[in-house]
Coordinates of C-alpha atoms in Angstrom, one line a residue:
X1 CA 64.3 -12.0 -67.2
X2 CA 64.2 -9.3 -64.5
X3 CA 60.7 -7.7 -64.4
X4 CA 62.2 -4.4 -63.4
X5 CA 64.3 -4.3 -66.7
X6 CA 63.1 -1.4 -69.0
X7 CA 60.0 -1.1 -66.5
X8 CA 58.1 2.1 -66.8
X9 CA 57.0 3.9 -63.6
X10 CA 53.4 3.9 -64.5
X11 CA 53.2 0.0 -65.2
X12 CA 52.5 -0.7 -61.6
X13 CA 49.5 1.4 -61.8
X14 CA 48.3 -0.4 -64.9
X15 CA 48.7 -3.7 -63.1
X16 CA 46.7 -2.4 -60.2
X17 CA 44.0 -1.3 -62.5
X18 CA 43.8 -4.7 -64.1
X19 CA 43.8 -6.5 -60.8
X20 CA 40.7 -4.4 -59.9
X21 CA 38.8 -4.7 -63.3
X22 CA 39.8 -8.3 -64.4
X23 CA 38.4 -10.5 -61.9
X24 CA 36.5 -13.9 -61.8
X25 CA 32.7 -13.5 -61.8
X26 CA 30.1 -16.2 -61.2
X27 CA 26.9 -15.3 -63.1
X28 CA 25.8 -11.9 -64.6
X29 CA 27.2 -9.2 -62.5
X30 CA 24.1 -7.1 -62.1
X31 CA 22.0 -9.8 -60.3
X32 CA 25.3 -10.9 -58.6
X33 CA 25.9 -7.2 -57.3
X34 CA 22.4 -7.4 -55.7
X35 CA 23.2 -10.8 -54.1
X36 CA 26.5 -9.5 -52.8
X37 CA 24.7 -6.4 -51.0
X38 CA 22.1 -9.0 -49.7
X39 CA 24.8 -11.2 -48.4
X40 CA 26.6 -8.5 -46.7
X41 CA 23.4 -7.2 -45.1
X42 CA 22.5 -10.8 -43.9
X43 CA 25.8 -11.3 -42.4
X44 CA 25.3 -8.0 -40.4
X45 CA 21.9 -9.1 -39.4
X46 CA 23.3 -12.3 -37.8
X47 CA 20.0 -14.2 -38.1
X48 CA 18.0 -16.1 -40.8
X49 CA 16.4 -13.5 -43.0
X50 CA 12.7 -13.5 -43.1
X51 CA 12.1 -10.8 -45.6
X52 CA 14.3 -8.9 -48.1
X53 CA 13.7 -5.4 -49.5
X54 CA 15.6 -4.3 -52.5
X55 CA 15.7 -0.8 -54.1
X56 CA 17.7 -0.5 -57.4
X57 CA 18.7 2.1 -60.0
X58 CA 17.1 1.8 -63.3
X59 CA 20.2 0.5 -65.2
X60 CA 20.7 -2.1 -62.5
X61 CA 17.1 -3.0 -62.7
X62 CA 17.3 -3.3 -66.6
X63 CA 20.4 -5.5 -66.5
X64 CA 19.3 -8.0 -64.0
X65 CA 15.8 -8.8 -65.0
X66 CA 16.2 -11.5 -67.4
X67 CA 19.4 -13.5 -66.7
X68 CA 19.9 -16.8 -65.0
X69 CA 21.2 -16.9 -61.4
X70 CA 23.9 -19.7 -60.8
X71 CA 22.9 -22.5 -58.4
X72 CA 19.1 -21.6 -58.6
X73 CA 17.9 -22.5 -62.0
X74 CA 15.9 -19.5 -61.9
X75 CA 16.1 -16.0 -63.4
X76 CA 15.5 -12.5 -62.0
X77 CA 16.5 -10.1 -59.4
X78 CA 14.3 -11.4 -56.6
X79 CA 15.9 -14.8 -56.7
X80 CA 19.4 -13.2 -56.7
X81 CA 18.5 -11.2 -53.5
X82 CA 17.1 -14.1 -51.8
X83 CA 20.0 -16.5 -52.7
X84 CA 22.5 -13.9 -51.6
X85 CA 20.8 -13.4 -48.4
X86 CA 20.2 -17.1 -47.5
X87 CA 23.5 -18.5 -48.9
X88 CA 25.8 -15.8 -50.1
X89 CA 29.3 -15.3 -49.0
X90 CA 30.2 -11.6 -49.5
X91 CA 33.9 -12.2 -48.9
X92 CA 33.9 -13.9 -52.3
X93 CA 33.0 -10.7 -54.2
X94 CA 31.5 -11.3 -57.6
X95 CA 31.6 -15.2 -56.8
X96 CA 29.2 -14.5 -53.9
X97 CA 27.0 -17.5 -54.8
X98 CA 29.8 -20.0 -55.4
X99 CA 29.1 -22.0 -52.3
X100 CA 25.2 -21.9 -52.5
X101 CA 23.8 -25.2 -51.6
X102 CA 20.8 -26.9 -53.2
X103 CA 19.1 -26.6 -49.8
X104 CA 19.8 -22.9 -49.7
X105 CA 18.7 -22.5 -53.4
X106 CA 15.3 -24.2 -52.4
X107 CA 14.9 -21.9 -49.6
X108 CA 15.5 -18.8 -51.6
X109 CA 12.8 -20.1 -54.1
X110 CA 10.4 -20.5 -51.3
X111 CA 11.1 -17.0 -50.1
X112 CA 10.3 -15.6 -53.6
X113 CA 7.2 -17.8 -53.9
X114 CA 5.9 -16.5 -50.7
X115 CA 6.5 -13.0 -51.9
X116 CA 8.9 -12.1 -49.1
X117 CA 11.3 -10.4 -51.6
X118 CA 10.3 -7.0 -52.7
X119 CA 12.0 -5.1 -55.6
X120 CA 11.7 -1.5 -56.2
X121 CA 13.0 1.2 -58.4
X122 CA 15.2 3.6 -56.3
X123 CA 15.1 7.5 -56.7
X124 CA 18.6 8.0 -57.4
X125 CA 20.7 9.7 -60.0
X126 CA 23.4 6.9 -59.7
X127 CA 23.5 4.5 -62.7
X128 CA 24.7 1.6 -60.5
X129 CA 23.0 1.7 -57.1
X130 CA 21.6 -1.1 -54.9
X131 CA 20.1 -0.8 -51.4
X132 CA 19.1 -4.2 -49.6
X133 CA 17.4 -4.4 -46.3
X134 CA 17.0 -7.9 -44.7
X135 CA 14.7 -8.4 -41.8
X136 CA 14.3 -10.9 -39.0
X137 CA 11.7 -10.2 -36.4
X138 CA 12.2 -6.7 -35.0
X139 CA 15.7 -6.5 -36.4
X140 CA 17.1 -5.5 -39.7
X141 CA 20.4 -4.8 -41.5
X142 CA 20.9 -2.5 -44.5
X143 CA 23.7 -2.5 -47.2
X144 CA 24.0 0.0 -50.0
X145 CA 26.2 -0.5 -53.0
X146 CA 27.1 2.1 -55.6
X147 CA 29.2 3.0 -58.7
X148 CA 30.9 -0.5 -59.0
X149 CA 29.5 -3.9 -58.6
X150 CA 31.4 -4.8 -55.5
X151 CA 31.5 -1.3 -54.0
X152 CA 29.5 -1.4 -50.7
X153 CA 29.5 2.0 -49.2
X154 CA 27.3 1.7 -46.2
X155 CA 26.2 -1.1 -43.8
X156 CA 23.7 -0.5 -40.9
X157 CA 22.3 -2.6 -38.1
X158 CA 19.0 -1.5 -36.7
X159 CA 19.7 1.9 -37.8
X160 CA 23.2 2.2 -36.5
X161 CA 26.1 2.8 -39.0
X162 CA 28.5 -0.1 -38.8
X163 CA 30.5 0.9 -42.1
X164 CA 30.5 3.9 -44.4
X165 CA 32.7 5.4 -46.9
X166 CA 32.7 8.8 -48.8
X167 CA 32.4 7.1 -52.1
X168 CA 31.2 10.0 -54.0
X169 CA 34.4 11.9 -53.4
X170 CA 36.4 8.8 -54.1
X171 CA 34.6 8.3 -57.4
X172 CA 35.3 11.8 -58.5
X173 CA 39.0 11.3 -57.6
X174 CA 39.1 8.1 -59.6
X175 CA 37.7 9.7 -62.6
X176 CA 39.8 12.8 -62.4
X177 CA 43.3 11.3 -62.6
X178 CA 43.1 8.6 -65.3
X179 CA 46.6 7.3 -66.5
X180 CA 45.8 5.4 -69.5
X181 CA 45.7 6.1 -73.2
X182 CA 45.8 3.7 -76.1
X183 CA 49.4 4.6 -76.9
X184 CA 50.4 3.7 -73.2
X185 CA 48.3 0.5 -73.4
X186 CA 50.0 -0.6 -76.5
X187 CA 53.5 0.3 -75.1
X188 CA 52.8 -1.7 -72.0
X189 CA 51.4 -4.7 -74.0
X190 CA 54.1 -4.8 -76.4
X191 CA 57.2 -4.1 -74.1
X192 CA 56.4 -5.3 -70.5
X193 CA 58.3 -8.3 -69.5
X194 CA 56.4 -11.5 -70.2
X195 CA 56.4 -12.6 -66.5
X196 CA 54.7 -9.3 -65.6
X197 CA 51.8 -9.8 -67.8
X198 CA 51.5 -13.7 -67.9
X199 CA 48.6 -13.6 -65.4
X200 CA 46.2 -12.5 -68.2
X201 CA 46.5 -16.1 -69.5
X202 CA 44.2 -17.1 -66.6
X203 CA 41.4 -15.3 -68.4
X204 CA 42.0 -17.5 -71.5
X205 CA 41.8 -20.6 -69.6
X206 CA 38.7 -19.6 -67.5
X207 CA 36.8 -18.2 -70.4
X208 CA 37.6 -20.9 -72.9
X209 CA 36.2 -23.5 -70.3
X210 CA 33.0 -21.8 -70.3
X211 CA 32.9 -21.5 -74.1
X212 CA 33.5 -25.2 -74.4
X213 CA 30.6 -25.8 -71.9
X214 CA 28.5 -23.6 -73.9
X215 CA 29.1 -25.7 -77.0
X216 CA 28.5 -29.0 -75.1
X217 CA 24.9 -28.1 -73.9
X218 CA 21.9 -26.1 -74.9
X219 CA 22.2 -22.9 -73.1
X220 CA 20.2 -19.9 -73.8
X221 CA 19.7 -19.0 -77.4
X222 CA 22.4 -21.4 -78.4
X223 CA 24.0 -18.9 -80.6
X224 CA 27.4 -20.6 -80.5
X225 CA 26.0 -24.0 -81.1
X226 CA 23.9 -22.8 -84.0
X227 CA 27.1 -21.5 -85.7
X228 CA 28.9 -24.8 -84.9
X229 CA 25.9 -26.9 -86.3
X230 CA 26.0 -24.8 -89.6
X231 CA 29.7 -25.3 -89.9
X232 CA 28.9 -29.1 -89.8
X233 CA 26.2 -28.5 -92.5
X234 CA 28.8 -26.7 -94.6
X235 CA 26.6 -23.6 -94.6
X236 CA 29.4 -21.7 -92.8
X237 CA 33.0 -22.2 -93.2
X238 CA 35.2 -23.0 -90.2
X239 CA 37.4 -19.8 -90.7
X240 CA 39.0 -17.4 -88.3
X241 CA 35.9 -15.1 -88.1
X242 CA 33.3 -18.0 -87.6
X243 CA 35.6 -19.7 -85.2
X244 CA 35.9 -16.5 -83.1
X245 CA 32.2 -15.8 -83.1
X246 CA 31.4 -19.4 -82.2
X247 CA 33.6 -19.4 -79.2
X248 CA 32.6 -16.1 -77.8
X249 CA 28.9 -16.6 -78.3
X250 CA 29.0 -20.1 -76.7
X251 CA 30.6 -18.6 -73.6
X252 CA 28.0 -15.9 -73.5
X253 CA 25.1 -18.4 -74.0
X254 CA 26.2 -20.4 -71.0
X255 CA 26.9 -17.5 -68.8
X256 CA 23.8 -15.7 -69.5
X257 CA 21.7 -18.9 -68.9
X258 CA 23.2 -19.2 -65.3
X259 CA 25.9 -21.8 -65.7
X260 CA 27.8 -22.5 -62.5
X261 CA 31.2 -21.8 -63.7
X262 CA 33.1 -18.5 -63.3
X263 CA 34.3 -16.2 -66.1
X264 CA 37.0 -13.6 -66.1
X265 CA 35.2 -10.3 -66.1
X266 CA 36.3 -7.0 -67.4
X267 CA 35.0 -3.6 -66.0
X268 CA 32.4 -5.4 -63.9
X269 CA 30.9 -7.4 -66.9
X270 CA 31.4 -11.0 -67.6
X271 CA 30.2 -10.6 -71.1
X272 CA 32.7 -8.0 -71.6
X273 CA 35.4 -10.2 -70.1
X274 CA 34.4 -13.0 -72.6
X275 CA 34.4 -10.7 -75.5
X276 CA 37.8 -9.2 -74.6
X277 CA 39.1 -12.8 -74.5
X278 CA 37.6 -15.3 -76.7
X279 CA 38.1 -13.6 -80.3
X280 CA 41.9 -13.1 -79.4
X281 CA 42.2 -16.7 -78.2
X282 CA 40.5 -18.0 -81.3
X283 CA 42.9 -16.0 -83.5
X284 CA 45.8 -17.1 -81.5
X285 CA 44.8 -20.8 -81.9
X286 CA 44.4 -20.5 -85.6
X287 CA 47.5 -18.6 -86.1
X288 CA 49.5 -20.9 -83.9
X289 CA 50.7 -18.0 -81.7
X290 CA 53.0 -18.5 -78.6
X291 CA 51.6 -18.1 -75.1
X292 CA 53.6 -14.8 -74.9
X293 CA 52.0 -13.4 -78.1
X294 CA 48.6 -14.4 -76.8
X295 CA 49.3 -12.7 -73.4
X296 CA 50.4 -9.5 -75.1
X297 CA 47.3 -9.4 -77.3
X298 CA 45.0 -10.2 -74.4
X299 CA 46.6 -7.2 -72.4
X300 CA 45.9 -5.1 -75.4
X301 CA 42.4 -6.1 -75.6
X302 CA 41.6 -6.1 -71.9
X303 CA 43.3 -2.9 -70.8
X304 CA 42.4 -1.2 -74.0
X305 CA 38.7 -2.1 -73.2
X306 CA 39.2 -0.9 -69.7
X307 CA 40.5 2.5 -71.0
X308 CA 37.5 3.1 -73.5
X309 CA 35.0 1.8 -70.9
X310 CA 36.3 4.5 -68.5
X311 CA 34.8 7.2 -70.8
X312 CA 31.4 5.6 -70.8
X313 CA 30.9 4.7 -67.2
X314 CA 29.9 1.4 -65.7
X315 CA 26.3 1.2 -67.1
X316 CA 24.7 2.9 -70.1
X317 CA 22.3 2.4 -73.1
X318 CA 25.4 1.5 -75.2
X319 CA 26.0 -2.3 -75.5
X320 CA 29.2 -3.0 -73.5
X321 CA 30.0 -5.9 -75.9
X322 CA 30.9 -3.3 -78.6
X323 CA 33.4 -1.7 -76.3
X324 CA 34.9 -5.1 -75.2
X325 CA 35.0 -6.2 -79.0
X326 CA 36.8 -2.9 -79.8
X327 CA 39.4 -4.1 -77.3
X328 CA 39.6 -7.5 -79.0
X329 CA 40.0 -5.9 -82.4
X330 CA 43.2 -4.2 -81.1
X331 CA 44.4 -7.6 -79.7
X332 CA 43.8 -9.3 -83.1
X333 CA 45.8 -6.5 -84.8
X334 CA 48.7 -7.2 -82.5
X335 CA 48.4 -11.0 -83.3
X336 CA 48.5 -10.1 -87.1
X337 CA 51.7 -8.1 -86.5
X338 CA 50.1 -4.6 -86.4
X339 CA 51.1 -1.8 -84.3
X340 CA 49.7 1.3 -82.9
X341 CA 48.8 3.0 -86.3
X342 CA 46.8 -0.2 -87.3
X343 CA 45.2 -0.4 -83.8
X344 CA 44.1 3.2 -84.2
X345 CA 42.6 2.2 -87.6
X346 CA 40.7 -0.7 -85.9
X347 CA 39.3 1.5 -83.1
X348 CA 38.1 4.1 -85.5
X349 CA 36.5 1.5 -87.6
X350 CA 34.6 0.1 -84.6
X351 CA 33.4 3.5 -83.6
X352 CA 32.2 4.3 -87.1
X353 CA 30.4 0.9 -87.3
X354 CA 28.7 -0.4 -84.2
X355 CA 28.8 2.6 -81.8
X356 CA 24.9 2.8 -81.6
X357 CA 24.1 -0.7 -80.5
X358 CA 21.8 -0.4 -77.6
X359 CA 21.9 -2.2 -74.2
X360 CA 18.3 -3.4 -73.5
X361 CA 19.2 -5.4 -70.3
X362 CA 21.3 -8.6 -69.6
X363 CA 19.4 -11.7 -71.0
X364 CA 20.2 -14.7 -73.2
X365 CA 20.0 -12.7 -76.4
X366 CA 23.0 -10.8 -75.4
X367 CA 25.0 -13.6 -77.1
X368 CA 23.7 -12.3 -80.4
X369 CA 25.1 -9.0 -79.9
X370 CA 28.4 -10.5 -78.6
X371 CA 28.6 -12.5 -81.9
X372 CA 27.8 -9.4 -84.0
X373 CA 30.2 -7.3 -82.2
X374 CA 32.9 -10.0 -82.7
X375 CA 32.3 -10.0 -86.5
X376 CA 32.6 -6.2 -86.5
X377 CA 35.8 -6.5 -84.6
X378 CA 37.4 -8.9 -87.0
X379 CA 36.3 -6.8 -90.0
X380 CA 37.7 -3.6 -88.2
X381 CA 41.0 -5.4 -87.5
X382 CA 41.3 -6.6 -91.2
X383 CA 40.7 -3.2 -92.6
X384 CA 43.0 -1.7 -90.0
X385 CA 45.8 -4.0 -91.2
X386 CA 45.1 -2.8 -94.6
X387 CA 45.6 0.8 -93.6
X388 CA 41.9 1.5 -94.0
X389 CA 40.1 3.5 -91.5
X390 CA 36.9 5.5 -91.1
X391 CA 37.7 9.1 -91.8
X392 CA 37.8 11.8 -89.1
X393 CA 35.2 13.7 -91.1
X394 CA 32.7 10.8 -90.8
X395 CA 30.2 11.0 -87.9
X396 CA 31.4 10.7 -84.4
X397 CA 34.9 9.5 -85.5
X398 CA 37.7 12.0 -85.1
X399 CA 41.1 12.0 -86.7
X400 CA 42.6 11.8 -83.3
X401 CA 42.3 8.3 -81.7
X402 CA 41.7 9.4 -78.1
X403 CA 39.2 12.0 -79.3
X404 CA 37.3 9.3 -81.0
X405 CA 37.1 7.3 -77.8
X406 CA 36.0 10.5 -76.1
X407 CA 33.3 11.1 -78.6
X408 CA 32.0 7.5 -78.0
X409 CA 31.9 8.1 -74.3
X410 CA 30.0 11.2 -74.8
X411 CA 27.5 9.5 -77.1
X412 CA 26.9 6.8 -74.4
X413 CA 26.9 9.0 -71.3
X414 CA 25.0 12.0 -72.6
X415 CA 23.5 11.4 -76.0
X416 CA 21.9 8.2 -75.0
X417 CA 20.6 9.2 -71.7
X418 CA 17.1 9.5 -73.1
X419 CA 17.4 6.2 -74.9
X420 CA 18.1 4.5 -71.5
X421 CA 14.9 5.8 -70.0
X422 CA 12.7 4.7 -72.9
X423 CA 14.4 1.2 -72.8
X424 CA 13.7 0.9 -69.1
X425 CA 10.2 2.1 -69.5
X426 CA 9.4 -0.5 -72.2
X427 CA 11.0 -3.4 -70.1
X428 CA 9.2 -2.4 -66.8
X429 CA 5.9 -2.1 -68.7
X430 CA 6.2 -5.6 -70.0
X431 CA 6.4 -6.9 -66.5
X432 CA 3.3 -5.3 -65.3

């Protein structure tokens, strides 16, 4: 088929958005963002780093404290910074630690043990902000990353600016002209030529491999394995819902424990990429769906999640798994034969159900929230297919689909700002 047949003018823009937001990531993206900034600074330094100084926004600090760093067997922000500075390759983006060697990992551990890595809270209004300084003798290099996990906006060498960009203006421009709506996402997912969207099947392959790894070994809290074990004990049935929860949680288990395998991320989050993908994959397998049906459902899930996440911002006190699961619910509706009205029902049901789930940092127990969100997503899809939706008179849900999404974004960005501060205070106090 000619990919230009019936093509809408805005579809190229949608593809560009997905190419930017749906990318492979090795490890939890918050510590990986720090490793990326450290690697860029170290490259500019041009010498073996002897000391690393890091200043982070509260949300970045919160989301990087308790997760495993691939290739190190350790958790935390300090080891991420050290590994990035010593063995990171900043040209690899969110896979910056892909080529980390055992010797480099050991050197990073020694640097941390010798207290040569300093982590501080930055005085910044930005939700996602990382500043890394690496030193060797009398020389130093500095890299600043903000707004997005790979967005380095400033690089300096011994105080001289090597690279800079007016990212604040670019960020405002990006947020001012947003081309998506759930109606447009559905039109694209259901009508775009298959060859134009088949790339999304890479997400299914990549994230399914991590899910299978999570079921083979004891990673994290073993949420996926516990589900599988209880299926074997006949305490749980091997139905659609349980299967989807098992696969999604297992992938999260492995990822949050630092497995050295990439996942396909969404909106800067590996867990969100997993949650957008695996429930849809699980349903497609159970239903015997074709590759094209799976691809269209995954586009609905991933691009729908990107659209919803746009209204929340990169990091907030609202758990991103709930947003990704909302996208997955829409993808499941498509696999079940539903259209935009049923998708609208599913979104409203999710907003009316799990909108208040907090994000208290990235950690192994994220797999529990992932599993809960997937369960809610499936219930929302089933109810949506039955023409049942939370009323626009209830809570933050509105009669209009896009208004419901906007209300969710307002809850996360405005209403939960105080919650975010309390969560961070609790977490930092525990570490003292």
